[in-house]
Amino acid sequence: MTDNITRPEDNVQLKNVIAHAKEYGFVYQSSEIYDGLQAVYDYGPYGVELKNNIKDLWWQSMIKLHHNIVGIDAAIFMHPLTWKASGHIDSFNDPMVDNKDSKKRYRADVLLEDKAAEYESNGEPEKAKALIQKMSRLLVKEDLKGVHDLIVNEDIRCPVSNTANWTDVRQFNLMFSTQIGSVADDANAIFLRPETAQGIFVNFLNVQKTARMKIPFGIAQIGKAFRNEIVARQFIFRMREFEQMEMQYFIRPGEEIKWYEQWKEIRINWHKAMGIPDTKLRFHDHDKLAHYANAAVDIEYEFPFGFKEVEGIHSRTDFDLGNHQELSRKKMQYFDNEINKSYVPYVIETSAGADRLFFMVLSNSFREEEVGEGENKKTRSYLKIHPGLAPVKAAIFPLVKKDGLPEIAKKIYNDLRFDFNLIYEETQSIGKRYTRQDLIGTPCCVAIDHQTLEDDTVTIRERDSMEQVRVKVDALKDEIGNRVSIQNILKEIA
Ligand code: ATP
């Protein structure tokens, strides 16, 4: 995938988003006290809520909005032959190259893509295009010597040693392996799944029969995947342990283009419904098709470092089921009684990364705005996350910590906690409390003040506009619910 050019001001924005994610409890480096583990991250209290909401939206939009899609939760470990059948043992590789002086390892294609980006930013787009085309041709032919020579001819140097003293380019398999059982020999080696899709394929017949599914139908799954990525860059964009949300749609052979187009449309609309603007989303057709696909497109989002893939839509033909049939010797056929024929179904896959979508939502919602006049002018930071996805839905504040206001506020909190994820806070000035909620993207702040004692009303302060409206305590549940319900997004998608 080509890296787009990074503008200096965008780098600042990226740094701000990353710093914000850490400082306000969204994402931490894994094992930070031991100086961290590269490309592995942990989600903090607000991060886990946001990520769960994104996964929940995906799950509900697949399972609830489609009568013919059902879910599964397959194990991470699978029989080793699975990965032979899927092609991952033979071709799930990235070309890598080491610099002999710095001993640093790089992805050969990324070095060339960075060089092309450099041409692009120097106003030489033709040179950039020619380089990418040359590289793609060599990679398709698996001409690794050619890739090495291209790196040398382009005078690409290691950013650490500044030399062009490169090793040969080699293929590096991205799967992690481990042993199962107590005997450590090769026969017991198994892999951590590099994609969730295979758990769906091997269960195709189980699900079709037990849930009595008729083609076309889909199987959806959310789960962890593991890839030993050579270059881990850009925060949670490329991780070694991540989560996928995949759906395989089983169809009649020959109908793949119709369904492929339909799923492209459904999926891009899903991203828009989360509040991602049209202008920041685009389709990017694959130049180099993966070993399993006959058509493939990425949905890309414009991150601060350029347009990048967040989801792939792939027409996988009968590649996977066909290979599993061959290796397992179990029939993967479906009898289609409408046309009175048996066949191995074709598959359209939608494959999104939960972590990349999280990064997209966070980047898209991060706001720094000037507010106030003259001496009171200051920068306001807040997260404009779609209220349906926000980690905390409402914060409940007594204006002051006396006059019976905390008691009323606590009662409201206790009544509403069954419906919403809430925060209760009574210390510090109300201004500071509002600011803290802005920083984690809480859409509603409810303040209990002296007027509450008189007429049973409270204020709701809306995050984006900072406007306040007074509502009856009795109406609070509906008022908040109407604003923050995930169903609002689902209705927009349906
Ligand atoms: P890339 O070209 O960025 O490596 P890919 O084409 O290999 O991605 P797929 O195999 O199509 O990705 O995986 C589907 C989705 O899984 C991607 O769109 C992405 O959202 C997510 N994904 C893949 N690899 C990673 C990773 N290392 N870290 C986080 N998410 C990932």
XYZ file of C-alpha atoms and ligand atoms in Angstrom:
525
model
C 0.000 0.000 0.000
C 1.471 3.343 -0.990
C 2.270 5.747 1.827
C 0.930 9.190 1.044
C 3.040 12.218 1.655
C 3.070 13.447 5.211
C 2.712 17.181 5.641
C 4.539 18.707 8.637
C 1.333 20.182 10.098
C -0.301 16.754 9.910
C 2.557 15.258 11.857
C 1.788 17.707 14.615
C -1.833 16.624 14.497
C -0.810 12.958 14.633
C 1.435 13.620 17.629
C -1.412 15.439 19.352
C -3.840 12.589 18.767
C -1.343 10.015 20.092
C -0.514 12.142 23.134
C -4.208 12.682 23.801
C -4.944 8.950 23.510
C -2.390 8.213 26.193
C -2.999 11.122 28.528
C -6.754 10.669 28.704
C -6.929 6.905 29.130
C -7.587 5.624 25.606
C -4.430 3.724 24.563
C -1.164 2.834 26.313
C 1.992 1.206 25.008
C 2.028 -2.447 26.107
C 4.357 -3.236 29.050
C 5.351 0.402 29.254
C 7.158 -0.004 32.587
C 9.622 -2.279 30.759
C 10.048 0.324 27.998
C 7.235 -1.174 25.966
C 6.787 -3.913 23.413
C 6.899 -2.645 19.860
C 3.642 -2.534 17.920
C 1.608 -3.923 20.801
C -0.845 -1.686 22.646
C -3.303 -1.791 25.545
C -6.627 0.021 25.713
C -7.392 2.160 28.758
C -10.744 2.839 30.466
C -12.178 5.114 27.770
C -10.415 3.321 24.931
C -11.989 -0.013 25.760
C -15.455 1.566 25.873
C -14.988 3.273 22.513
C -13.592 0.134 20.918
C -16.424 -1.991 22.331
C -18.963 0.479 20.949
C -17.393 0.310 17.476
C -17.414 -3.492 17.611
C -20.984 -3.479 18.908
C -22.104 -1.219 16.059
C -20.454 -3.508 13.518
C -21.930 -6.630 15.121
C -25.436 -5.215 15.371
C -25.350 -3.854 11.821
C -24.342 -7.282 10.511
C -26.515 -9.528 12.670
C -29.586 -7.399 13.355
C -29.888 -5.604 10.042
C -29.397 -8.703 7.879
C -31.788 -11.607 8.394
C -29.335 -13.891 6.575
C -26.149 -13.160 8.544
C -25.247 -15.061 11.712
C -22.229 -14.846 13.998
C -19.638 -17.246 15.382
C -16.695 -17.054 17.755
C -13.994 -19.469 16.599
C -10.790 -20.322 18.482
C -7.519 -18.540 17.742
C -5.646 -21.846 17.412
C -6.540 -23.921 14.382
C -5.315 -27.140 12.809
C -2.007 -26.358 11.033
C -3.380 -27.613 7.711
C -5.802 -24.683 7.785
C -2.909 -22.360 6.964
C -1.624 -24.622 4.221
C -5.077 -24.580 2.620
C -5.476 -20.828 3.011
C -2.118 -20.168 1.349
C -0.643 -18.410 4.378
C 2.202 -20.890 4.861
C 3.375 -20.442 1.278
C 2.558 -16.851 0.488
C 1.790 -14.699 3.520
C 5.118 -12.922 3.201
C 6.560 -9.450 3.122
C 9.870 -8.715 1.372
C 12.433 -7.600 3.931
C 15.935 -6.241 3.757
C 18.538 -5.508 6.457
C 21.074 -2.729 6.524
C 24.403 -4.383 7.289
C 25.774 -1.356 9.159
C 22.870 -0.399 11.406
C 21.475 -3.982 11.574
C 18.006 -2.445 11.156
C 15.365 -4.368 9.256
C 13.020 -2.777 6.726
C 10.225 -3.785 4.418
C 11.724 -3.490 0.953
C 8.442 -2.286 -0.559
C 8.062 0.383 2.128
C 11.562 1.748 1.438
C 10.620 2.091 -2.234
C 7.232 3.593 -1.425
C 8.890 6.162 0.823
C 11.256 7.026 -2.017
C 8.280 7.490 -4.335
C 6.637 9.743 -1.739
C 9.850 11.779 -1.658
C 9.693 12.220 -5.459
C 6.070 13.221 -5.108
C 6.784 15.885 -2.489
C 9.682 17.200 -4.605
C 7.225 17.829 -7.450
C 8.243 14.777 -9.510
C 5.016 12.732 -9.641
C 5.999 10.985 -12.897
C 9.138 9.575 -11.292
C 7.092 8.468 -8.285
C 4.579 6.662 -10.471
C 7.268 4.954 -12.543
C 9.007 3.704 -9.402
C 5.810 2.250 -7.919
C 4.987 0.538 -11.211
C 8.471 -0.944 -11.476
C 8.296 -2.196 -7.887
C 4.833 -3.715 -8.363
C 5.992 -5.596 -11.464
C 9.007 -7.020 -9.621
C 6.909 -8.058 -6.624
C 4.310 -9.765 -8.773
C 7.117 -11.732 -10.475
C 8.661 -12.358 -7.017
C 11.932 -11.021 -8.440
C 13.628 -10.251 -5.120
C 17.027 -9.679 -6.724
C 15.337 -7.058 -8.912
C 13.829 -5.400 -5.826
C 17.266 -5.299 -4.190
C 18.831 -3.763 -7.301
C 16.074 -1.183 -7.497
C 16.769 -0.103 -3.908
C 20.481 0.220 -4.683
C 19.926 2.035 -8.012
C 17.608 4.512 -6.344
C 20.389 5.162 -3.806
C 18.037 4.476 -0.909
C 19.917 4.740 2.340
C 19.226 3.483 5.824
C 17.915 6.422 7.897
C 20.051 5.229 10.847
C 23.470 4.444 9.274
C 22.975 6.547 6.127
C 24.588 3.769 4.061
C 23.270 1.724 1.153
C 24.944 -1.445 2.429
C 21.931 -3.761 2.037
C 21.572 -7.532 2.414
C 19.659 -9.543 -0.186
C 15.908 -9.078 -0.118
C 14.193 -12.106 1.453
C 10.615 -13.126 2.022
C 9.548 -13.076 5.644
C 6.478 -15.031 6.761
C 4.267 -12.911 8.981
C 2.699 -15.715 10.997
C 3.638 -16.260 14.652
C 4.129 -19.887 15.605
C 4.070 -21.668 18.916
C 3.817 -25.242 20.222
C 0.743 -27.050 21.321
C 0.988 -29.786 23.960
C 4.041 -30.708 25.979
C 6.336 -32.146 23.302
C 8.338 -29.448 21.568
C 8.871 -30.863 18.108
C 7.875 -29.612 14.697
C 4.847 -31.852 14.437
C 3.222 -29.878 17.237
C 3.924 -26.418 15.849
C 0.827 -24.342 15.377
C 0.172 -20.758 14.363
C -1.589 -17.832 15.930
C -4.226 -17.002 13.329
C -3.199 -14.133 11.013
C -6.844 -13.519 10.067
C -10.181 -14.543 11.539
C -11.663 -15.578 8.179
C -10.431 -19.181 8.275
C -12.429 -19.894 11.445
C -15.483 -19.046 9.373
C -14.507 -21.154 6.353
C -13.816 -24.321 8.331
C -17.207 -23.909 10.042
C -19.099 -23.173 6.841
C -20.992 -26.489 6.806
C -21.598 -26.558 10.563
C -23.232 -23.149 10.431
C -25.111 -23.744 7.176
C -26.655 -26.925 8.531
C -27.282 -26.013 12.157
C -28.674 -22.552 11.486
C -30.444 -23.782 8.310
C -28.967 -21.047 6.139
C -29.748 -20.704 2.444
C -27.407 -19.068 -0.037
C -26.820 -16.147 -0.112
C -25.917 -15.961 3.560
C -23.164 -14.529 5.714
C -21.135 -15.517 8.765
C -19.668 -12.724 10.887
C -16.944 -12.842 13.488
C -14.936 -10.457 15.651
C -11.640 -11.635 17.089
C -7.928 -11.265 17.564
C -5.436 -11.773 14.754
C -1.642 -11.796 14.921
C 0.957 -10.746 12.366
C 4.669 -10.400 12.905
C 4.787 -7.105 11.014
C 8.328 -6.124 10.003
C 7.719 -2.426 10.110
C 5.506 -1.268 12.887
C 4.707 2.384 12.447
C 2.068 4.974 13.073
C 0.771 4.023 16.459
C -2.094 1.500 16.377
C -2.290 1.563 12.590
C -0.006 -1.448 12.266
C 0.049 -3.735 15.271
C 1.374 -7.233 15.843
C -1.731 -8.205 17.810
C -4.973 -6.665 16.629
C -8.651 -7.308 16.220
C -10.558 -8.003 13.028
C -14.245 -7.801 12.232
C -14.823 -10.061 9.270
C -17.877 -11.256 7.415
C -17.871 -13.918 4.711
C -20.858 -13.819 2.394
C -21.472 -17.142 0.633
C -22.959 -16.807 -2.836
C -23.608 -18.631 -6.101
C -20.556 -18.787 -8.397
C -20.906 -16.209 -11.146
C -22.798 -13.718 -8.981
C -19.713 -12.322 -7.294
C -19.520 -8.967 -9.040
C -23.122 -8.089 -8.147
C -22.551 -8.874 -4.459
C -19.098 -7.291 -4.443
C -20.579 -3.989 -5.646
C -23.400 -4.242 -3.132
C -21.088 -4.864 -0.189
C -18.812 -1.978 -1.226
C -21.816 0.312 -0.985
C -23.086 -1.108 2.328
C -19.696 -0.858 3.949
C -18.803 2.681 2.905
C -22.208 3.869 4.122
C -21.506 2.235 7.462
C -18.343 4.338 7.867
C -20.222 7.502 6.935
C -22.959 6.751 9.479
C -20.307 6.863 12.223
C -19.788 10.512 11.345
C -16.783 10.140 9.037
C -17.109 12.806 6.304
C -17.399 11.743 2.642
C -14.316 13.757 1.753
C -12.159 11.698 4.106
C -13.187 8.328 2.700
C -12.374 6.768 -0.639
C -12.135 3.445 -2.441
C -8.773 2.218 -3.614
C -8.685 -0.737 -6.010
C -5.872 -3.215 -5.371
C -3.117 -3.152 -8.014
C -1.683 -6.406 -6.761
C -4.364 -8.933 -5.824
C -3.807 -11.179 -2.820
C -3.351 -14.867 -3.534
C -7.039 -15.567 -2.862
C -8.856 -12.735 -4.644
C -10.295 -12.037 -8.108
C -11.389 -8.486 -7.205
C -10.419 -6.415 -4.184
C -10.818 -2.882 -2.956
C -9.815 -0.998 0.172
C -11.871 1.586 1.956
C -9.359 4.244 2.889
C -9.593 7.029 5.438
C -7.505 10.174 5.304
C -5.395 9.885 8.446
C -3.078 12.762 9.392
C -0.404 10.776 7.483
C -2.458 10.302 4.312
C -5.176 8.033 2.906
C -4.791 4.543 4.395
C -6.709 1.286 4.415
C -9.221 0.704 7.199
C -11.217 -2.103 5.582
C -10.811 -4.495 2.676
C -13.588 -5.933 0.507
C -12.485 -9.013 -1.350
C -14.036 -11.353 -3.839
C -12.372 -14.600 -2.701
C -14.036 -16.940 -5.221
C -14.091 -20.579 -4.009
C -10.386 -20.387 -3.198
C -10.651 -21.106 0.523
C -13.538 -23.597 0.573
C -12.072 -25.376 -2.452
C -8.674 -25.767 -0.795
C -10.183 -26.888 2.511
C -12.218 -29.454 0.595
C -9.063 -30.763 -1.040
C -6.889 -30.921 2.085
C -9.530 -32.097 4.557
C -11.252 -34.404 2.043
C -14.564 -33.213 3.417
C -17.097 -31.955 0.911
C -17.674 -28.209 1.115
C -20.621 -28.330 -1.230
C -23.966 -26.681 -0.974
C -27.069 -28.030 -2.670
C -28.987 -25.113 -4.147
C -32.543 -26.380 -4.571
C -33.616 -23.287 -6.503
C -31.390 -24.287 -9.403
C -31.138 -27.956 -8.480
C -27.342 -27.926 -8.387
C -24.491 -28.580 -5.960
C -21.501 -26.285 -5.876
C -18.693 -24.925 -3.711
C -19.967 -21.416 -2.919
C -18.095 -18.257 -3.854
C -17.344 -15.713 -1.156
C -17.378 -11.941 -0.780
C -15.489 -10.878 2.313
C -15.652 -7.627 4.229
C -12.663 -7.321 6.535
C -12.229 -4.371 8.883
C -9.713 -3.780 11.649
C -11.306 -2.730 14.943
C -8.118 -0.928 15.989
C -7.814 0.984 12.718
C -11.445 2.041 12.950
C -10.786 3.160 16.509
C -7.803 5.198 15.270
C -9.952 6.638 12.488
C -12.735 7.664 14.892
C -10.228 9.184 17.325
C -8.321 11.113 14.616
C -11.556 12.307 13.077
C -12.984 13.549 16.348
C -9.972 15.368 17.779
C -10.667 19.119 17.854
C -8.655 22.106 19.028
C -10.594 25.351 18.743
C -10.082 28.938 19.859
C -12.880 30.063 22.173
C -13.572 33.303 24.086
C -12.542 36.870 23.378
C -9.584 39.066 24.343
C -7.986 38.030 27.611
C -10.389 35.134 27.976
C -9.304 33.609 24.705
C -8.115 30.017 25.063
C -7.791 26.771 23.164
C -10.533 24.253 23.761
C -9.694 20.600 23.081
C -12.474 18.087 22.783
C -13.403 14.839 21.080
C -16.303 15.148 18.694
C -17.091 11.429 18.746
C -20.508 10.370 17.448
C -22.649 10.295 20.639
C -23.675 6.720 19.792
C -20.019 5.649 20.055
C -18.846 7.912 22.896
C -17.198 5.978 25.759
C -19.147 7.787 28.479
C -22.656 8.938 27.613
C -23.309 11.447 30.376
C -21.639 13.009 33.401
C -23.708 13.966 36.434
C -22.531 17.015 38.405
C -23.991 18.746 41.442
C -23.120 22.427 40.950
C -21.778 22.652 44.498
C -21.022 20.060 47.140
C -23.684 21.291 49.579
C -27.311 22.420 49.933
C -28.597 18.907 49.196
C -27.437 19.016 45.562
C -25.097 15.953 45.786
C -27.951 13.864 47.187
C -30.220 14.683 44.237
C -27.361 14.164 41.788
C -26.545 10.745 43.276
C -30.178 9.703 43.012
C -30.199 10.686 39.342
C -26.948 8.779 38.829
C -28.343 5.682 40.534
C -31.520 5.779 38.440
C -29.756 6.264 35.114
C -26.782 3.905 35.539
C -28.850 0.945 34.278
C -29.272 2.658 30.920
C -26.040 4.531 30.282
C -22.334 4.487 31.016
C -22.063 7.467 33.394
C -19.557 9.454 35.413
C -20.393 11.148 38.700
C -18.193 14.012 39.884
C -18.639 16.590 42.608
C -15.187 18.056 43.194
C -13.587 21.083 41.505
C -15.286 23.886 39.628
C -17.994 22.925 37.176
C -15.921 24.486 34.364
C -13.046 22.102 35.054
C -15.454 19.185 35.222
C -16.914 20.124 31.811
C -13.405 20.340 30.363
C -12.516 16.855 31.575
C -15.598 15.400 29.890
C -14.834 17.286 26.656
C -11.439 15.607 26.604
C -12.972 12.127 26.616
C -15.848 13.095 24.328
C -18.800 12.800 26.740
C -21.809 14.142 24.795
C -23.991 15.241 27.746
C -23.132 16.883 31.070
C -26.031 17.095 33.495
C -25.798 19.789 36.192
C -27.957 19.824 39.307
C -28.240 23.392 40.649
C -30.340 25.415 43.060
C -33.186 25.716 40.585
C -33.438 21.914 40.683
C -34.595 22.253 44.304
C -37.449 24.483 43.178
C -38.757 22.976 39.955
C -37.173 19.535 39.492
C -35.259 20.610 36.384
C -31.575 20.133 35.541
C -29.374 21.460 32.747
C -27.914 19.357 29.974
C -24.800 20.864 28.447
C -24.170 19.655 24.927
C -20.525 18.878 24.172
C -20.077 20.316 20.669
C -22.058 23.557 20.956
C -21.585 23.939 24.746
C -25.224 25.056 24.820
C -27.328 24.273 27.851
C -30.986 23.358 27.972
C -33.173 22.818 31.026
C -35.155 19.609 31.229
C -37.328 17.931 33.849
C -35.564 15.216 35.849
C -38.337 12.837 34.741
C -37.503 13.473 31.105
C -33.743 12.982 31.522
C -33.631 9.313 30.533
C -35.385 9.977 27.212
C -33.457 13.190 26.578
C -30.091 11.461 26.984
C -31.286 8.292 25.255
C -32.404 10.173 22.150
C -28.984 11.740 21.830
C -26.644 8.856 22.583
C -28.363 5.718 21.394
C -26.382 3.457 19.063
C -29.746 2.721 17.410
C -29.570 6.202 15.840
C -26.574 5.060 13.819
C -28.178 1.719 12.979
C -31.288 3.479 11.649
C -29.127 5.613 9.418
C -27.418 2.509 8.019
C -30.595 0.440 7.512
P -2.064 -3.601 5.061
O -1.957 -3.505 3.561
O -2.281 -2.287 5.728
O -1.014 -4.446 5.687
P -3.784 -5.797 4.628
O -4.242 -5.519 3.240
O -2.745 -6.809 4.869
O -3.398 -4.415 5.348
P -6.063 -7.341 5.324
O -5.324 -8.616 5.349
O -6.986 -7.070 4.191
O -5.051 -6.120 5.509
O -6.818 -7.196 6.709
C -8.079 -6.573 6.831
C -8.064 -5.442 7.823
O -7.421 -5.817 9.031
C -7.309 -4.208 7.339
O -8.137 -3.390 6.549
C -6.958 -3.535 8.644
O -8.036 -2.730 9.095
C -6.771 -4.683 9.608
N -5.338 -4.965 9.786
C -4.544 -5.724 9.005
N -3.297 -5.759 9.487
C -3.307 -5.001 10.618
C -2.314 -4.645 11.580
N -1.069 -5.101 11.496
N -2.676 -3.836 12.613
C -3.941 -3.381 12.727
N -4.907 -3.684 11.854
C -4.609 -4.484 10.809
